Amino acid sequence: MKIGMCMFLWTTSVSKKHEALLKDIKATGFDGVEIPVFAGAPDDYKRLGEMLDRIGLERTAVTAMGDPAMNLISPDAATRKAGIDYMKWAID
């Protein structure tokens, strides 16, 4: 079994400034971290992945869509499209 730490405990945007914390998480014995995905560009997450690889932490991701303007089951086509666009962005 592998054990991970959810980074929501500290932030909704993990970056280089969290490197010392991530190293501490690894040193404590955790196998990986759960990364919040709410903003940024694919390159931001690529750099984060490279840092996690150097540290030796695996990762999963979490995101959410609480904004009614992105409701995937809305009767409004534009609202559904906004939700689909967000999901595509998060997957990228």
Coordinates of C-alpha atoms in Angstrom, one line a residue:
M1 CA 0.0 0.0 0.0
K2 CA 1.2 3.5 -0.8
I3 CA 0.4 6.6 1.4
G4 CA 0.0 10.1 0.1
M5 CA -0.5 13.6 1.5
C6 CA -3.1 16.0 0.1
M7 CA -1.6 19.4 -0.5
F8 CA -4.9 21.1 0.3
L9 CA -3.6 21.1 3.9
W10 CA -1.2 23.9 2.9
T11 CA -2.3 25.4 -0.5
T12 CA -4.5 25.2 -3.5
S13 CA -1.5 26.0 -5.8
V14 CA 1.6 23.9 -5.3
S15 CA 4.8 25.5 -6.7
K16 CA 8.6 25.7 -6.3
K17 CA 8.1 27.6 -3.1
H18 CA 6.7 24.4 -1.6
E19 CA 9.9 22.4 -2.4
A20 CA 11.1 22.2 1.2
L21 CA 7.7 21.1 2.4
L22 CA 7.6 18.4 -0.3
K23 CA 11.0 17.2 0.7
D24 CA 9.8 17.0 4.3
I25 CA 6.8 15.0 3.2
K26 CA 9.0 12.5 1.4
A27 CA 11.4 12.3 4.3
T28 CA 8.5 11.6 6.6
G29 CA 7.8 8.5 4.6
F30 CA 5.0 9.5 2.3
D31 CA 5.0 7.9 -1.2
G32 CA 3.2 10.8 -3.0
V33 CA 1.1 13.9 -2.9
E34 CA -2.3 14.9 -4.2
I35 CA -2.0 18.1 -6.3
P36 CA -4.8 20.6 -6.5
V37 CA -5.5 21.7 -10.1
F38 CA -7.4 25.0 -10.2
A39 CA -5.3 27.5 -12.2
G40 CA -2.1 27.7 -14.2
A41 CA -0.8 26.4 -17.4
P42 CA 0.3 22.9 -18.5
D43 CA 4.0 24.1 -18.3
D44 CA 3.5 25.0 -14.6
Y45 CA 2.4 21.4 -13.9
K46 CA 5.2 20.0 -16.1
R47 CA 7.8 21.9 -13.9
L48 CA 6.0 20.7 -10.8
G49 CA 6.1 17.1 -12.0
E50 CA 9.8 17.4 -12.7
M51 CA 10.4 18.7 -9.2
L52 CA 8.3 15.9 -7.7
D53 CA 10.3 13.4 -9.8
R54 CA 13.6 14.8 -8.4
I55 CA 12.2 14.5 -4.8
G56 CA 10.9 11.0 -5.5
L57 CA 7.2 11.7 -4.9
E58 CA 4.4 10.2 -6.9
R59 CA 1.3 12.3 -7.6
T60 CA -2.4 12.3 -8.2
A61 CA -4.5 15.4 -9.0
V62 CA -7.8 16.8 -7.7
T63 CA -10.0 19.6 -9.1
A64 CA -13.6 20.6 -8.6
M65 CA -16.2 22.6 -10.4
G66 CA -18.4 24.5 -7.8
D67 CA -19.0 27.4 -10.1
P68 CA -22.6 27.3 -11.5
A69 CA -21.3 29.0 -14.6
M70 CA -19.6 25.6 -15.5
N71 CA -22.6 23.3 -14.7
L72 CA -22.2 20.3 -16.9
I73 CA -26.0 19.5 -16.7
S74 CA -27.3 23.0 -17.2
P75 CA -30.1 23.5 -19.7
D76 CA -28.0 26.3 -21.1
A77 CA -25.6 25.2 -23.8
A78 CA -23.0 27.9 -23.1
T79 CA -22.9 26.9 -19.5
R80 CA -22.3 23.3 -20.4
K81 CA -19.6 24.3 -22.8
A82 CA -17.8 26.3 -20.1
G83 CA -17.8 23.2 -17.9
I84 CA -16.5 21.0 -20.7
D85 CA -13.8 23.6 -21.5
Y86 CA -12.7 23.6 -17.9
M87 CA -12.6 19.8 -17.8
K88 CA -10.4 19.8 -21.0
W89 CA -8.1 22.4 -19.4
A90 CA -7.8 20.4 -16.2
I91 CA -7.0 17.2 -18.0
D92 CA -4.3 19.0 -20.1

